[in-house]
Amino acid sequence: MKVGDKVSWDTSQGTTHGKIVERKTKDFQLAKQQWRASEDEPMFVVESEKTGARAAHKPDALRARS
């Protein structure tokens, strides 16, 4: 997966669609939460198509879509 890819992920409200906007390989903060990331275990910042909200997810939480 790479920046710009269209993906979907599960939330408490159901499935959300959006795109990857950043690939993080170092610890970072997003929405007042601290996230751990490394080269071996990267995190992806995704942006919802519907709301524009951003969230961080591990690669296995994201599904590629066309």
PDB file of N, CA and C in Angstrom:
ATOM      1  N   MET A   1       0.842  -1.186   0.000  1.00  0.00           N
ATOM      2  CA  MET A   1       0.000   0.000   0.000  1.00  0.00           C
ATOM      3  C   MET A   1       0.881   1.240   0.000  1.00  0.00           C
ATOM      4  N   LYS A   2       0.356   2.277  -0.641  1.00  0.00           N
ATOM      5  CA  LYS A   2       1.141   3.503  -0.743  1.00  0.00           C
ATOM      6  C   LYS A   2       0.219   4.730  -0.680  1.00  0.00           C
ATOM      7  N   VAL A   3       0.821   5.886  -0.474  1.00  0.00           N
ATOM      8  CA  VAL A   3       0.082   7.146  -0.433  1.00  0.00           C
ATOM      9  C   VAL A   3      -0.696   7.311  -1.733  1.00  0.00           C
ATOM     10  N   GLY A   4      -1.959   7.692  -1.606  1.00  0.00           N
ATOM     11  CA  GLY A   4      -2.819   7.887  -2.762  1.00  0.00           C
ATOM     12  C   GLY A   4      -3.734   6.719  -3.045  1.00  0.00           C
ATOM     13  N   ASP A   5      -3.417   5.537  -2.496  1.00  0.00           N
ATOM     14  CA  ASP A   5      -4.267   4.364  -2.715  1.00  0.00           C
ATOM     15  C   ASP A   5      -5.639   4.562  -2.083  1.00  0.00           C
ATOM     16  N   LYS A   6      -6.674   4.121  -2.779  1.00  0.00           N
ATOM     17  CA  LYS A   6      -8.031   4.136  -2.240  1.00  0.00           C
ATOM     18  C   LYS A   6      -8.210   2.885  -1.389  1.00  0.00           C
ATOM     19  N   VAL A   7      -8.730   3.067  -0.174  1.00  0.00           N
ATOM     20  CA  VAL A   7      -8.883   1.957   0.765  1.00  0.00           C
ATOM     21  C   VAL A   7     -10.215   2.066   1.501  1.00  0.00           C
ATOM     22  N   SER A   8     -10.557   0.992   2.197  1.00  0.00           N
ATOM     23  CA  SER A   8     -11.707   1.016   3.100  1.00  0.00           C
ATOM     24  C   SER A   8     -11.261   0.403   4.413  1.00  0.00           C
ATOM     25  N   TRP A   9     -11.992   0.729   5.497  1.00  0.00           N
ATOM     26  CA  TRP A   9     -11.681   0.203   6.812  1.00  0.00           C
ATOM     27  C   TRP A   9     -12.952   0.194   7.641  1.00  0.00           C
ATOM     28  N   ASP A  10     -12.948  -0.624   8.678  1.00  0.00           N
ATOM     29  CA  ASP A  10     -14.120  -0.747   9.534  1.00  0.00           C
ATOM     30  C   ASP A  10     -14.061   0.245  10.685  1.00  0.00           C
ATOM     31  N   THR A  11     -15.217   0.838  10.997  1.00  0.00           N
ATOM     32  CA  THR A  11     -15.363   1.718  12.153  1.00  0.00           C
ATOM     33  C   THR A  11     -16.585   1.250  12.927  1.00  0.00           C
ATOM     34  N   SER A  12     -16.837   1.856  14.058  1.00  0.00           N
ATOM     35  CA  SER A  12     -18.015   1.482  14.842  1.00  0.00           C
ATOM     36  C   SER A  12     -19.309   1.829  14.101  1.00  0.00           C
ATOM     37  N   GLN A  13     -19.238   2.752  13.137  1.00  0.00           N
ATOM     38  CA  GLN A  13     -20.418   3.129  12.356  1.00  0.00           C
ATOM     39  C   GLN A  13     -20.568   2.291  11.090  1.00  0.00           C
ATOM     40  N   GLY A  14     -19.612   1.415  10.805  1.00  0.00           N
ATOM     41  CA  GLY A  14     -19.659   0.595   9.594  1.00  0.00           C
ATOM     42  C   GLY A  14     -18.386   0.772   8.786  1.00  0.00           C
ATOM     43  N   THR A  15     -18.447   0.460   7.504  1.00  0.00           N
ATOM     44  CA  THR A  15     -17.281   0.568   6.628  1.00  0.00           C
ATOM     45  C   THR A  15     -17.121   1.997   6.135  1.00  0.00           C
ATOM     46  N   THR A  16     -15.882   2.483   6.183  1.00  0.00           N
ATOM     47  CA  THR A  16     -15.564   3.823   5.710  1.00  0.00           C
ATOM     48  C   THR A  16     -14.634   3.710   4.511  1.00  0.00           C
ATOM     49  N   HIS A  17     -14.804   4.610   3.555  1.00  0.00           N
ATOM     50  CA  HIS A  17     -13.978   4.644   2.350  1.00  0.00           C
ATOM     51  C   HIS A  17     -13.160   5.926   2.347  1.00  0.00           C
ATOM     52  N   GLY A  18     -11.954   5.825   1.830  1.00  0.00           N
ATOM     53  CA  GLY A  18     -11.103   6.998   1.743  1.00  0.00           C
ATOM     54  C   GLY A  18      -9.814   6.676   1.040  1.00  0.00           C
ATOM     55  N   LYS A  19      -8.777   7.445   1.371  1.00  0.00           N
ATOM     56  CA  LYS A  19      -7.489   7.228   0.731  1.00  0.00           C
ATOM     57  C   LYS A  19      -6.367   7.382   1.746  1.00  0.00           C
ATOM     58  N   ILE A  20      -5.233   6.777   1.418  1.00  0.00           N
ATOM     59  CA  ILE A  20      -4.038   6.904   2.256  1.00  0.00           C
ATOM     60  C   ILE A  20      -3.395   8.246   1.956  1.00  0.00           C
ATOM     61  N   VAL A  21      -3.136   9.031   3.007  1.00  0.00           N
ATOM     62  CA  VAL A  21      -2.518  10.343   2.809  1.00  0.00           C
ATOM     63  C   VAL A  21      -1.086  10.409   3.343  1.00  0.00           C
ATOM     64  N   GLU A  22      -0.721   9.489   4.246  1.00  0.00           N
ATOM     65  CA  GLU A  22       0.645   9.457   4.770  1.00  0.00           C
ATOM     66  C   GLU A  22       1.012   8.052   5.198  1.00  0.00           C
ATOM     67  N   ARG A  23       2.295   7.725   5.053  1.00  0.00           N
ATOM     68  CA  ARG A  23       2.850   6.482   5.585  1.00  0.00           C
ATOM     69  C   ARG A  23       3.833   6.892   6.668  1.00  0.00           C
ATOM     70  N   LYS A  24       3.614   6.437   7.895  1.00  0.00           N
ATOM     71  CA  LYS A  24       4.450   6.833   9.028  1.00  0.00           C
ATOM     72  C   LYS A  24       5.370   5.686   9.424  1.00  0.00           C
ATOM     73  N   THR A  25       6.647   6.006   9.627  1.00  0.00           N
ATOM     74  CA  THR A  25       7.615   5.000  10.052  1.00  0.00           C
ATOM     75  C   THR A  25       8.315   5.407  11.349  1.00  0.00           C
ATOM     76  N   LYS A  26       7.833   6.486  11.962  1.00  0.00           N
ATOM     77  CA  LYS A  26       8.333   6.941  13.260  1.00  0.00           C
ATOM     78  C   LYS A  26       7.123   7.276  14.123  1.00  0.00           C
ATOM     79  N   ASP A  27       7.306   7.234  15.434  1.00  0.00           N
ATOM     80  CA  ASP A  27       6.215   7.575  16.345  1.00  0.00           C
ATOM     81  C   ASP A  27       5.683   8.965  16.011  1.00  0.00           C
ATOM     82  N   PHE A  28       4.369   9.146  16.164  1.00  0.00           N
ATOM     83  CA  PHE A  28       3.745  10.418  15.800  1.00  0.00           C
ATOM     84  C   PHE A  28       2.482  10.641  16.623  1.00  0.00           C
ATOM     85  N   GLN A  29       1.946  11.852  16.532  1.00  0.00           N
ATOM     86  CA  GLN A  29       0.711  12.212  17.211  1.00  0.00           C
ATOM     87  C   GLN A  29      -0.328  12.610  16.168  1.00  0.00           C
ATOM     88  N   LEU A  30      -1.571  12.135  16.377  1.00  0.00           N
ATOM     89  CA  LEU A  30      -2.674  12.477  15.491  1.00  0.00           C
ATOM     90  C   LEU A  30      -3.931  12.535  16.340  1.00  0.00           C
ATOM     91  N   ALA A  31      -4.675  13.604  16.217  1.00  0.00           N
ATOM     92  CA  ALA A  31      -5.925  13.780  16.971  1.00  0.00           C
ATOM     93  C   ALA A  31      -5.694  13.591  18.468  1.00  0.00           C
ATOM     94  N   LYS A  32      -4.622  14.185  18.956  1.00  0.00           N
ATOM     95  CA  LYS A  32      -4.276  14.156  20.391  1.00  0.00           C
ATOM     96  C   LYS A  32      -3.987  12.757  20.915  1.00  0.00           C
ATOM     97  N   GLN A  33      -3.698  11.823  20.022  1.00  0.00           N
ATOM     98  CA  GLN A  33      -3.301  10.478  20.424  1.00  0.00           C
ATOM     99  C   GLN A  33      -1.891  10.214  19.928  1.00  0.00           C
ATOM    100  N   GLN A  34      -1.137   9.480  20.727  1.00  0.00           N
ATOM    101  CA  GLN A  34       0.226   9.097  20.356  1.00  0.00           C
ATOM    102  C   GLN A  34       0.196   7.733  19.671  1.00  0.00           C
ATOM    103  N   TRP A  35       0.884   7.607  18.550  1.00  0.00           N
ATOM    104  CA  TRP A  35       0.927   6.366  17.778  1.00  0.00           C
ATOM    105  C   TRP A  35       2.361   5.915  17.636  1.00  0.00           C
ATOM    106  N   ARG A  36       2.566   4.599  17.654  1.00  0.00           N
ATOM    107  CA  ARG A  36       3.893   4.031  17.481  1.00  0.00           C
ATOM    108  C   ARG A  36       4.002   3.449  16.075  1.00  0.00           C
ATOM    109  N   ALA A  37       5.095   3.757  15.423  1.00  0.00           N
ATOM    110  CA  ALA A  37       5.331   3.248  14.076  1.00  0.00           C
ATOM    111  C   ALA A  37       6.832   3.049  13.883  1.00  0.00           C
ATOM    112  N   SER A  38       7.182   2.169  12.964  1.00  0.00           N
ATOM    113  CA  SER A  38       8.590   1.919  12.638  1.00  0.00           C
ATOM    114  C   SER A  38       8.672   1.454  11.186  1.00  0.00           C
ATOM    115  N   GLU A  39       9.887   1.309  10.680  1.00  0.00           N
ATOM    116  CA  GLU A  39      10.076   0.790   9.321  1.00  0.00           C
ATOM    117  C   GLU A  39       9.473  -0.608   9.207  1.00  0.00           C
ATOM    118  N   ASP A  40       9.634  -1.419  10.261  1.00  0.00           N
ATOM    119  CA  ASP A  40       9.115  -2.791  10.249  1.00  0.00           C
ATOM    120  C   ASP A  40       7.608  -2.851  10.461  1.00  0.00           C
ATOM    121  N   GLU A  41       7.058  -1.882  11.185  1.00  0.00           N
ATOM    122  CA  GLU A  41       5.625  -1.837  11.460  1.00  0.00           C
ATOM    123  C   GLU A  41       5.089  -0.427  11.211  1.00  0.00           C
ATOM    124  N   PRO A  42       4.926  -0.077   9.929  1.00  0.00           N
ATOM    125  CA  PRO A  42       4.446   1.277   9.607  1.00  0.00           C
ATOM    126  C   PRO A  42       2.966   1.441   9.942  1.00  0.00           C
ATOM    127  N   MET A  43       2.555   2.686  10.044  1.00  0.00           N
ATOM    128  CA  MET A  43       1.147   3.046  10.213  1.00  0.00           C
ATOM    129  C   MET A  43       0.777   3.915   9.015  1.00  0.00           C
ATOM    130  N   PHE A  44      -0.499   3.869   8.652  1.00  0.00           N
ATOM    131  CA  PHE A  44      -0.983   4.699   7.559  1.00  0.00           C
ATOM    132  C   PHE A  44      -2.012   5.683   8.080  1.00  0.00           C
ATOM    133  N   VAL A  45      -1.882   6.937   7.670  1.00  0.00           N
ATOM    134  CA  VAL A  45      -2.895   7.948   7.971  1.00  0.00           C
ATOM    135  C   VAL A  45      -3.838   7.959   6.779  1.00  0.00           C
ATOM    136  N   VAL A  46      -5.125   7.763   7.072  1.00  0.00           N
ATOM    137  CA  VAL A  46      -6.138   7.718   6.022  1.00  0.00           C
ATOM    138  C   VAL A  46      -7.113   8.876   6.210  1.00  0.00           C
ATOM    139  N   GLU A  47      -7.724   9.295   5.109  1.00  0.00           N
ATOM    140  CA  GLU A  47      -8.685  10.401   5.136  1.00  0.00           C
ATOM    141  C   GLU A  47     -10.009   9.905   4.575  1.00  0.00           C
ATOM    142  N   SER A  48     -11.077  10.097   5.327  1.00  0.00           N
ATOM    143  CA  SER A  48     -12.413   9.679   4.918  1.00  0.00           C
ATOM    144  C   SER A  48     -12.902  10.504   3.732  1.00  0.00           C
ATOM    145  N   GLU A  49     -13.471   9.819   2.726  1.00  0.00           N
ATOM    146  CA  GLU A  49     -14.069  10.516   1.579  1.00  0.00           C
ATOM    147  C   GLU A  49     -15.246  11.369   2.019  1.00  0.00           C
ATOM    148  N   LYS A  50     -16.007  10.848   2.966  1.00  0.00           N
ATOM    149  CA  LYS A  50     -17.256  11.494   3.358  1.00  0.00           C
ATOM    150  C   LYS A  50     -17.046  12.719   4.247  1.00  0.00           C
ATOM    151  N   THR A  51     -16.180  12.592   5.267  1.00  0.00           N
ATOM    152  CA  THR A  51     -16.051  13.667   6.253  1.00  0.00           C
ATOM    153  C   THR A  51     -14.727  14.419   6.194  1.00  0.00           C
ATOM    154  N   GLY A  52     -13.719  13.822   5.558  1.00  0.00           N
ATOM    155  CA  GLY A  52     -12.399  14.443   5.548  1.00  0.00           C
ATOM    156  C   GLY A  52     -11.621  14.194   6.826  1.00  0.00           C
ATOM    157  N   ALA A  53     -12.215  13.468   7.766  1.00  0.00           N
ATOM    158  CA  ALA A  53     -11.544  13.159   9.028  1.00  0.00           C
ATOM    159  C   ALA A  53     -10.370  12.224   8.760  1.00  0.00           C
ATOM    160  N   ARG A  54      -9.326  12.379   9.555  1.00  0.00           N
ATOM    161  CA  ARG A  54      -8.140  11.537   9.412  1.00  0.00           C
ATOM    162  C   ARG A  54      -8.022  10.594  10.599  1.00  0.00           C
ATOM    163  N   ALA A  55      -7.479   9.411  10.309  1.00  0.00           N
ATOM    164  CA  ALA A  55      -7.278   8.397  11.341  1.00  0.00           C
ATOM    165  C   ALA A  55      -6.021   7.609  10.993  1.00  0.00           C
ATOM    166  N   ALA A  56      -5.451   6.944  11.981  1.00  0.00           N
ATOM    167  CA  ALA A  56      -4.261   6.117  11.773  1.00  0.00           C
ATOM    168  C   ALA A  56      -4.643   4.650  11.879  1.00  0.00           C
ATOM    169  N   HIS A  57      -4.085   3.841  10.980  1.00  0.00           N
ATOM    170  CA  HIS A  57      -4.374   2.406  10.983  1.00  0.00           C
ATOM    171  C   HIS A  57      -3.134   1.609  10.615  1.00  0.00           C
ATOM    172  N   LYS A  58      -3.067   0.392  11.124  1.00  0.00           N
ATOM    173  CA  LYS A  58      -2.056  -0.566  10.697  1.00  0.00           C
ATOM    174  C   LYS A  58      -2.454  -1.076   9.320  1.00  0.00           C
ATOM    175  N   PRO A  59      -1.494  -1.531   8.531  1.00  0.00           N
ATOM    176  CA  PRO A  59      -1.801  -2.008   7.181  1.00  0.00           C
ATOM    177  C   PRO A  59      -2.864  -3.113   7.150  1.00  0.00           C
ATOM    178  N   ASP A  60      -2.868  -4.007   8.132  1.00  0.00           N
ATOM    179  CA  ASP A  60      -3.819  -5.124   8.087  1.00  0.00           C
ATOM    180  C   ASP A  60      -5.250  -4.700   8.359  1.00  0.00           C
ATOM    181  N   ALA A  61      -5.480  -3.454   8.789  1.00  0.00           N
ATOM    182  CA  ALA A  61      -6.827  -2.948   9.022  1.00  0.00           C
ATOM    183  C   ALA A  61      -7.426  -2.324   7.767  1.00  0.00           C
ATOM    184  N   LEU A  62      -6.604  -2.170   6.736  1.00  0.00           N
ATOM    185  CA  LEU A  62      -7.045  -1.503   5.497  1.00  0.00           C
ATOM    186  C   LEU A  62      -7.248  -2.520   4.380  1.00  0.00           C
ATOM    187  N   ARG A  63      -8.261  -2.260   3.557  1.00  0.00           N
ATOM    188  CA  ARG A  63      -8.536  -3.092   2.387  1.00  0.00           C
ATOM    189  C   ARG A  63      -8.453  -2.217   1.138  1.00  0.00           C
ATOM    190  N   ALA A  64      -7.684  -2.683   0.161  1.00  0.00           N
ATOM    191  CA  ALA A  64      -7.561  -1.948  -1.104  1.00  0.00           C
ATOM    192  C   ALA A  64      -8.887  -2.006  -1.845  1.00  0.00           C
ATOM    193  N   ARG A  65      -9.201  -0.935  -2.558  1.00  0.00           N
ATOM    194  CA  ARG A  65     -10.405  -0.922  -3.392  1.00  0.00           C
ATOM    195  C   ARG A  65     -10.081  -0.167  -4.670  1.00  0.00           C
ATOM    196  N   SER A  66     -10.881  -0.419  -5.677  1.00  0.00           N
ATOM    197  CA  SER A  66     -10.614   0.206  -6.986  1.00  0.00           C
ATOM    198  C   SER A  66     -11.502   1.385  -7.226  1.00  0.00           C
TER     199      SER A  66
END
